[in-house]
């Protein structure tokens, strides 16, 4: 039986990254929906095998500016209620947290660059254990509280909830396990205004990615592979 995976994308260059080939190797046929462009009402949240909600530079609370968010939140709500697999990255995790009743709000500062996660005990038992003791890529200004009923998996000093699970089939990551490596220059170009406003040293960030990208890619692949294996049948 063909397995389907749909990625909801908010920026063309913030795609599945290294997660794409993992899904294909796992037998998924992958399709993108571009939020704000494609009609989300045509995506059935109950029959799709896996939904991945990707990142983006807008706020999870900005539906007055970006009306498509209302429909996206409703889709995520139905998906979470169904108990079927959903994986949220950055904005995707924030939208999931909001649907689950948690507050999403601006953090004290932008968190952009490579730095280490602190895993909880549950995090060490989770698919995130491959990242213990090393940095991951962060790229966000907002953060969220832990949703009621969710389990905290990781944190950083600036962001107390970096990852959470909700039941066996819902996972949210504030950081970007899928990104870095090839295509990273598109992020540096596309987010140039944000990087400048945050005072980020772009050559340094590029050099960090050249060092950590090849190291993090197999870890990220192993993270997703483990999560997929552990999904409820």
PDB file of C-alpha atoms in Angstrom:
ATOM      1  CA  UNK A   1       0.000   0.000   0.000  1.00  0.00           C
ATOM      2  CA  UNK A   2       1.343   3.422  -0.991  1.00  0.00           C
ATOM      3  CA  UNK A   3       2.199   5.682   1.927  1.00  0.00           C
ATOM      4  CA  UNK A   4       1.709   9.410   1.496  1.00  0.00           C
ATOM      5  CA  UNK A   5       3.501  12.301   3.187  1.00  0.00           C
ATOM      6  CA  UNK A   6       2.463  15.919   2.733  1.00  0.00           C
ATOM      7  CA  UNK A   7       4.732  18.789   3.734  1.00  0.00           C
ATOM      8  CA  UNK A   8       3.078  22.154   4.330  1.00  0.00           C
ATOM      9  CA  UNK A   9       5.676  24.694   3.241  1.00  0.00           C
ATOM     10  CA  UNK A  10       5.692  28.429   4.024  1.00  0.00           C
ATOM     11  CA  UNK A  11       8.825  29.428   2.093  1.00  0.00           C
ATOM     12  CA  UNK A  12      10.126  27.703  -1.028  1.00  0.00           C
ATOM     13  CA  UNK A  13      13.643  27.266   0.358  1.00  0.00           C
ATOM     14  CA  UNK A  14      12.499  26.063   3.793  1.00  0.00           C
ATOM     15  CA  UNK A  15      11.699  22.597   2.482  1.00  0.00           C
ATOM     16  CA  UNK A  16      12.110  19.086   3.873  1.00  0.00           C
ATOM     17  CA  UNK A  17      15.867  19.232   3.415  1.00  0.00           C
ATOM     18  CA  UNK A  18      17.500  15.986   4.443  1.00  0.00           C
ATOM     19  CA  UNK A  19      14.145  14.653   5.655  1.00  0.00           C
ATOM     20  CA  UNK A  20      12.913  14.249   2.066  1.00  0.00           C
ATOM     21  CA  UNK A  21      15.167  11.319   1.106  1.00  0.00           C
ATOM     22  CA  UNK A  22      14.477   9.638   4.473  1.00  0.00           C
ATOM     23  CA  UNK A  23      10.747   9.688   3.767  1.00  0.00           C
ATOM     24  CA  UNK A  24      11.250   8.334   0.269  1.00  0.00           C
ATOM     25  CA  UNK A  25      13.443   5.499   1.548  1.00  0.00           C
ATOM     26  CA  UNK A  26      10.730   4.711   4.095  1.00  0.00           C
ATOM     27  CA  UNK A  27       8.267   4.223   1.250  1.00  0.00           C
ATOM     28  CA  UNK A  28       6.462   7.565   1.334  1.00  0.00           C
ATOM     29  CA  UNK A  29       5.387   9.453  -1.754  1.00  0.00           C
ATOM     30  CA  UNK A  30       6.071  13.077  -0.842  1.00  0.00           C
ATOM     31  CA  UNK A  31       3.996  16.071  -1.924  1.00  0.00           C
ATOM     32  CA  UNK A  32       4.228  19.749  -0.962  1.00  0.00           C
ATOM     33  CA  UNK A  33       1.419  22.166  -0.211  1.00  0.00           C
ATOM     34  CA  UNK A  34       2.567  25.815  -0.308  1.00  0.00           C
ATOM     35  CA  UNK A  35       0.638  27.651   2.399  1.00  0.00           C
ATOM     36  CA  UNK A  36      -1.006  30.817   1.183  1.00  0.00           C
ATOM     37  CA  UNK A  37      -0.809  29.582  -2.418  1.00  0.00           C
ATOM     38  CA  UNK A  38      -2.275  26.086  -2.568  1.00  0.00           C
ATOM     39  CA  UNK A  39      -5.793  25.432  -1.315  1.00  0.00           C
ATOM     40  CA  UNK A  40      -5.371  23.702   2.049  1.00  0.00           C
ATOM     41  CA  UNK A  41      -9.016  22.622   2.043  1.00  0.00           C
ATOM     42  CA  UNK A  42      -8.053  20.037  -0.603  1.00  0.00           C
ATOM     43  CA  UNK A  43      -5.690  18.353   1.874  1.00  0.00           C
ATOM     44  CA  UNK A  44      -7.551  15.698   3.851  1.00  0.00           C
ATOM     45  CA  UNK A  45      -6.040  15.696   7.361  1.00  0.00           C
ATOM     46  CA  UNK A  46      -7.501  12.261   8.115  1.00  0.00           C
ATOM     47  CA  UNK A  47      -6.404  10.139   5.151  1.00  0.00           C
ATOM     48  CA  UNK A  48      -2.872  11.433   4.525  1.00  0.00           C
ATOM     49  CA  UNK A  49      -0.296   9.051   5.968  1.00  0.00           C
ATOM     50  CA  UNK A  50       1.987  11.712   7.424  1.00  0.00           C
ATOM     51  CA  UNK A  51       1.822  15.500   7.624  1.00  0.00           C
ATOM     52  CA  UNK A  52       4.942  17.610   8.170  1.00  0.00           C
ATOM     53  CA  UNK A  53       4.410  21.305   8.922  1.00  0.00           C
ATOM     54  CA  UNK A  54       7.557  23.255   8.063  1.00  0.00           C
ATOM     55  CA  UNK A  55       9.021  26.550   9.233  1.00  0.00           C
ATOM     56  CA  UNK A  56       8.591  30.125   8.128  1.00  0.00           C
ATOM     57  CA  UNK A  57       9.241  33.729   9.221  1.00  0.00           C
ATOM     58  CA  UNK A  58       5.690  34.642  10.272  1.00  0.00           C
ATOM     59  CA  UNK A  59       4.092  34.321  13.699  1.00  0.00           C
ATOM     60  CA  UNK A  60       1.740  31.484  14.591  1.00  0.00           C
ATOM     61  CA  UNK A  61      -0.585  34.174  15.990  1.00  0.00           C
ATOM     62  CA  UNK A  62      -0.657  36.455  12.909  1.00  0.00           C
ATOM     63  CA  UNK A  63      -3.798  35.247  11.164  1.00  0.00           C
ATOM     64  CA  UNK A  64      -5.045  38.837  10.821  1.00  0.00           C
ATOM     65  CA  UNK A  65      -2.037  39.526   8.591  1.00  0.00           C
ATOM     66  CA  UNK A  66      -2.007  36.049   7.019  1.00  0.00           C
ATOM     67  CA  UNK A  67      -5.584  34.718   6.855  1.00  0.00           C
ATOM     68  CA  UNK A  68      -4.506  31.307   5.520  1.00  0.00           C
ATOM     69  CA  UNK A  69      -3.242  30.547   9.029  1.00  0.00           C
ATOM     70  CA  UNK A  70      -6.829  30.138  10.225  1.00  0.00           C
ATOM     71  CA  UNK A  71      -7.390  27.274   7.807  1.00  0.00           C
ATOM     72  CA  UNK A  72      -3.974  25.804   8.585  1.00  0.00           C
ATOM     73  CA  UNK A  73      -4.665  25.848  12.317  1.00  0.00           C
ATOM     74  CA  UNK A  74      -7.997  24.117  11.735  1.00  0.00           C
ATOM     75  CA  UNK A  75      -6.271  21.450   9.650  1.00  0.00           C
ATOM     76  CA  UNK A  76      -3.661  20.856  12.343  1.00  0.00           C
ATOM     77  CA  UNK A  77      -6.383  20.704  14.996  1.00  0.00           C
ATOM     78  CA  UNK A  78      -8.233  17.980  13.088  1.00  0.00           C
ATOM     79  CA  UNK A  79      -4.989  16.102  12.511  1.00  0.00           C
ATOM     80  CA  UNK A  80      -3.996  16.169  16.170  1.00  0.00           C
ATOM     81  CA  UNK A  81      -7.488  15.093  17.230  1.00  0.00           C
ATOM     82  CA  UNK A  82      -7.247  12.096  14.892  1.00  0.00           C
ATOM     83  CA  UNK A  83      -4.053  10.823  16.522  1.00  0.00           C
ATOM     84  CA  UNK A  84      -2.440  10.349  13.111  1.00  0.00           C
ATOM     85  CA  UNK A  85       1.261  11.213  12.609  1.00  0.00           C
ATOM     86  CA  UNK A  86       2.245  14.875  12.412  1.00  0.00           C
ATOM     87  CA  UNK A  87       5.708  16.420  12.688  1.00  0.00           C
ATOM     88  CA  UNK A  88       6.119  20.184  13.167  1.00  0.00           C
ATOM     89  CA  UNK A  89       9.321  22.163  12.606  1.00  0.00           C
ATOM     90  CA  UNK A  90       9.780  25.703  13.986  1.00  0.00           C
ATOM     91  CA  UNK A  91       6.607  27.532  12.859  1.00  0.00           C
ATOM     92  CA  UNK A  92       5.021  24.100  12.434  1.00  0.00           C
ATOM     93  CA  UNK A  93       5.754  23.249  16.069  1.00  0.00           C
ATOM     94  CA  UNK A  94       4.456  26.660  17.167  1.00  0.00           C
ATOM     95  CA  UNK A  95       1.192  26.108  15.297  1.00  0.00           C
ATOM     96  CA  UNK A  96       0.832  22.678  16.889  1.00  0.00           C
ATOM     97  CA  UNK A  97       1.486  24.140  20.338  1.00  0.00           C
ATOM     98  CA  UNK A  98      -1.084  26.868  19.767  1.00  0.00           C
ATOM     99  CA  UNK A  99      -3.724  24.360  18.669  1.00  0.00           C
ATOM    100  CA  UNK A 100      -3.006  22.416  21.859  1.00  0.00           C
ATOM    101  CA  UNK A 101      -3.731  25.511  23.942  1.00  0.00           C
ATOM    102  CA  UNK A 102      -0.215  26.788  24.617  1.00  0.00           C
ATOM    103  CA  UNK A 103       0.844  30.418  24.292  1.00  0.00           C
ATOM    104  CA  UNK A 104       3.123  31.375  21.381  1.00  0.00           C
ATOM    105  CA  UNK A 105       4.959  34.679  21.769  1.00  0.00           C
ATOM    106  CA  UNK A 106       8.168  36.568  20.892  1.00  0.00           C
ATOM    107  CA  UNK A 107      11.254  35.418  22.766  1.00  0.00           C
ATOM    108  CA  UNK A 108      13.729  37.778  24.439  1.00  0.00           C
ATOM    109  CA  UNK A 109      16.051  37.632  21.410  1.00  0.00           C
ATOM    110  CA  UNK A 110      16.520  35.877  18.102  1.00  0.00           C
ATOM    111  CA  UNK A 111      18.103  32.453  18.394  1.00  0.00           C
ATOM    112  CA  UNK A 112      19.957  31.943  15.122  1.00  0.00           C
ATOM    113  CA  UNK A 113      22.957  29.683  14.663  1.00  0.00           C
ATOM    114  CA  UNK A 114      24.369  26.393  15.862  1.00  0.00           C
ATOM    115  CA  UNK A 115      24.203  25.635  19.571  1.00  0.00           C
ATOM    116  CA  UNK A 116      23.620  22.668  21.834  1.00  0.00           C
ATOM    117  CA  UNK A 117      20.315  21.311  23.074  1.00  0.00           C
ATOM    118  CA  UNK A 118      19.742  20.246  26.649  1.00  0.00           C
ATOM    119  CA  UNK A 119      17.709  17.050  26.572  1.00  0.00           C
ATOM    120  CA  UNK A 120      15.284  16.018  29.273  1.00  0.00           C
ATOM    121  CA  UNK A 121      15.212  12.421  30.478  1.00  0.00           C
ATOM    122  CA  UNK A 122      12.347  11.815  28.056  1.00  0.00           C
ATOM    123  CA  UNK A 123      14.384  13.498  25.335  1.00  0.00           C
ATOM    124  CA  UNK A 124      17.282  11.113  25.898  1.00  0.00           C
ATOM    125  CA  UNK A 125      14.889   8.212  25.392  1.00  0.00           C
ATOM    126  CA  UNK A 126      13.454   9.782  22.245  1.00  0.00           C
ATOM    127  CA  UNK A 127      14.630  10.119  18.661  1.00  0.00           C
ATOM    128  CA  UNK A 128      16.484  13.274  19.752  1.00  0.00           C
ATOM    129  CA  UNK A 129      19.153  11.266  21.542  1.00  0.00           C
ATOM    130  CA  UNK A 130      21.293  11.431  18.385  1.00  0.00           C
ATOM    131  CA  UNK A 131      21.766  15.184  19.008  1.00  0.00           C
ATOM    132  CA  UNK A 132      22.989  14.917  22.599  1.00  0.00           C
ATOM    133  CA  UNK A 133      26.350  16.547  23.184  1.00  0.00           C
ATOM    134  CA  UNK A 134      26.413  18.520  19.945  1.00  0.00           C
ATOM    135  CA  UNK A 135      24.843  21.598  18.367  1.00  0.00           C
ATOM    136  CA  UNK A 136      21.778  21.858  16.164  1.00  0.00           C
ATOM    137  CA  UNK A 137      20.603  24.678  13.909  1.00  0.00           C
ATOM    138  CA  UNK A 138      18.356  27.282  15.522  1.00  0.00           C
ATOM    139  CA  UNK A 139      16.525  29.945  13.526  1.00  0.00           C
ATOM    140  CA  UNK A 140      13.607  31.584  15.308  1.00  0.00           C
ATOM    141  CA  UNK A 141      12.446  34.620  17.230  1.00  0.00           C
ATOM    142  CA  UNK A 142       9.245  33.248  18.782  1.00  0.00           C
ATOM    143  CA  UNK A 143       8.869  30.540  21.372  1.00  0.00           C
ATOM    144  CA  UNK A 144       5.995  28.705  23.056  1.00  0.00           C
ATOM    145  CA  UNK A 145       4.971  27.223  26.372  1.00  0.00           C
ATOM    146  CA  UNK A 146       4.652  23.472  26.822  1.00  0.00           C
ATOM    147  CA  UNK A 147       1.142  22.377  25.839  1.00  0.00           C
ATOM    148  CA  UNK A 148      -0.907  20.635  28.509  1.00  0.00           C
ATOM    149  CA  UNK A 149      -0.562  16.884  28.093  1.00  0.00           C
ATOM    150  CA  UNK A 150       2.668  17.180  26.082  1.00  0.00           C
ATOM    151  CA  UNK A 151       6.077  15.929  27.174  1.00  0.00           C
ATOM    152  CA  UNK A 152       9.076  18.274  27.094  1.00  0.00           C
ATOM    153  CA  UNK A 153      12.061  16.781  25.295  1.00  0.00           C
ATOM    154  CA  UNK A 154      14.668  19.546  24.957  1.00  0.00           C
ATOM    155  CA  UNK A 155      15.501  23.141  25.821  1.00  0.00           C
ATOM    156  CA  UNK A 156      18.079  25.885  25.395  1.00  0.00           C
ATOM    157  CA  UNK A 157      18.804  28.806  27.696  1.00  0.00           C
ATOM    158  CA  UNK A 158      16.797  31.221  25.553  1.00  0.00           C
ATOM    159  CA  UNK A 159      14.021  28.786  24.672  1.00  0.00           C
ATOM    160  CA  UNK A 160      12.744  26.523  27.477  1.00  0.00           C
ATOM    161  CA  UNK A 161      10.731  24.302  25.116  1.00  0.00           C
ATOM    162  CA  UNK A 162      12.785  23.252  22.095  1.00  0.00           C
ATOM    163  CA  UNK A 163      10.928  20.024  21.395  1.00  0.00           C
ATOM    164  CA  UNK A 164       7.888  18.151  22.632  1.00  0.00           C
ATOM    165  CA  UNK A 165       5.883  15.043  21.950  1.00  0.00           C
ATOM    166  CA  UNK A 166       2.131  14.721  22.257  1.00  0.00           C
ATOM    167  CA  UNK A 167       1.147  11.101  22.434  1.00  0.00           C
ATOM    168  CA  UNK A 168       3.048   8.690  20.217  1.00  0.00           C
ATOM    169  CA  UNK A 169       2.410  10.282  16.838  1.00  0.00           C
ATOM    170  CA  UNK A 170       2.803  14.056  17.279  1.00  0.00           C
ATOM    171  CA  UNK A 171       6.216  15.701  17.520  1.00  0.00           C
ATOM    172  CA  UNK A 172       7.237  19.361  17.501  1.00  0.00           C
ATOM    173  CA  UNK A 173      10.761  20.754  17.171  1.00  0.00           C
ATOM    174  CA  UNK A 174      11.490  24.464  17.573  1.00  0.00           C
ATOM    175  CA  UNK A 175      14.952  23.990  16.062  1.00  0.00           C
ATOM    176  CA  UNK A 176      15.657  22.870  12.481  1.00  0.00           C
ATOM    177  CA  UNK A 177      16.832  19.235  12.304  1.00  0.00           C
ATOM    178  CA  UNK A 178      16.007  19.096   8.582  1.00  0.00           C
ATOM    179  CA  UNK A 179      18.047  22.123   7.492  1.00  0.00           C
ATOM    180  CA  UNK A 180      21.673  23.061   6.975  1.00  0.00           C
ATOM    181  CA  UNK A 181      24.015  21.313   4.593  1.00  0.00           C
ATOM    182  CA  UNK A 182      23.151  21.712   0.922  1.00  0.00           C
ATOM    183  CA  UNK A 183      20.934  24.668   0.093  1.00  0.00           C
ATOM    184  CA  UNK A 184      21.945  26.654   3.168  1.00  0.00           C
ATOM    185  CA  UNK A 185      23.030  29.615   1.059  1.00  0.00           C
ATOM    186  CA  UNK A 186      19.365  30.087   0.092  1.00  0.00           C
ATOM    187  CA  UNK A 187      18.579  30.647   3.772  1.00  0.00           C
ATOM    188  CA  UNK A 188      21.338  33.253   4.061  1.00  0.00           C
ATOM    189  CA  UNK A 189      20.018  35.105   1.017  1.00  0.00           C
ATOM    190  CA  UNK A 190      16.315  34.758   1.773  1.00  0.00           C
ATOM    191  CA  UNK A 191      16.654  35.847   5.398  1.00  0.00           C
ATOM    192  CA  UNK A 192      19.205  38.619   4.846  1.00  0.00           C
ATOM    193  CA  UNK A 193      17.015  41.331   6.423  1.00  0.00           C
ATOM    194  CA  UNK A 194      16.366  39.228   9.524  1.00  0.00           C
ATOM    195  CA  UNK A 195      20.043  38.332   9.841  1.00  0.00           C
ATOM    196  CA  UNK A 196      21.090  41.964   9.532  1.00  0.00           C
ATOM    197  CA  UNK A 197      18.532  43.163  12.071  1.00  0.00           C
ATOM    198  CA  UNK A 198      19.654  40.468  14.520  1.00  0.00           C
ATOM    199  CA  UNK A 199      23.333  41.332  14.070  1.00  0.00           C
ATOM    200  CA  UNK A 200      24.228  37.833  12.896  1.00  0.00           C
ATOM    201  CA  UNK A 201      27.692  37.401  11.376  1.00  0.00           C
ATOM    202  CA  UNK A 202      26.772  35.815   8.022  1.00  0.00           C
ATOM    203  CA  UNK A 203      30.293  34.610   7.049  1.00  0.00           C
ATOM    204  CA  UNK A 204      30.621  32.996  10.477  1.00  0.00           C
ATOM    205  CA  UNK A 205      27.209  31.339  10.169  1.00  0.00           C
ATOM    206  CA  UNK A 206      28.147  30.036   6.709  1.00  0.00           C
ATOM    207  CA  UNK A 207      31.431  28.651   8.050  1.00  0.00           C
ATOM    208  CA  UNK A 208      29.628  26.996  10.985  1.00  0.00           C
ATOM    209  CA  UNK A 209      27.276  25.309   8.545  1.00  0.00           C
ATOM    210  CA  UNK A 210      30.156  24.092   6.400  1.00  0.00           C
ATOM    211  CA  UNK A 211      31.597  22.454   9.513  1.00  0.00           C
ATOM    212  CA  UNK A 212      28.439  21.133  11.176  1.00  0.00           C
ATOM    213  CA  UNK A 213      26.240  20.437   8.156  1.00  0.00           C
ATOM    214  CA  UNK A 214      27.944  17.166   7.139  1.00  0.00           C
ATOM    215  CA  UNK A 215      28.025  16.028  10.775  1.00  0.00           C
ATOM    216  CA  UNK A 216      24.387  16.838  11.486  1.00  0.00           C
ATOM    217  CA  UNK A 217      22.915  15.344   8.313  1.00  0.00           C
ATOM    218  CA  UNK A 218      23.271  11.665   9.354  1.00  0.00           C
ATOM    219  CA  UNK A 219      22.098  12.523  12.859  1.00  0.00           C
ATOM    220  CA  UNK A 220      18.979  14.226  11.502  1.00  0.00           C
ATOM    221  CA  UNK A 221      18.307  11.296   9.182  1.00  0.00           C
ATOM    222  CA  UNK A 222      18.640   8.874  12.113  1.00  0.00           C
ATOM    223  CA  UNK A 223      16.306  11.064  14.203  1.00  0.00           C
ATOM    224  CA  UNK A 224      13.507  10.919  11.637  1.00  0.00           C
ATOM    225  CA  UNK A 225      14.080   7.233  10.870  1.00  0.00           C
ATOM    226  CA  UNK A 226      13.717   6.406  14.566  1.00  0.00           C
ATOM    227  CA  UNK A 227      10.577   8.517  14.908  1.00  0.00           C
ATOM    228  CA  UNK A 228       8.986   6.849  11.878  1.00  0.00           C
ATOM    229  CA  UNK A 229       9.792   3.372  13.221  1.00  0.00           C
ATOM    230  CA  UNK A 230       8.185   4.196  16.548  1.00  0.00           C
ATOM    231  CA  UNK A 231       4.881   5.460  15.132  1.00  0.00           C
ATOM    232  CA  UNK A 232       1.783   3.623  16.211  1.00  0.00           C
ATOM    233  CA  UNK A 233       0.598   1.190  13.577  1.00  0.00           C
TER     234      UNK A 233
END
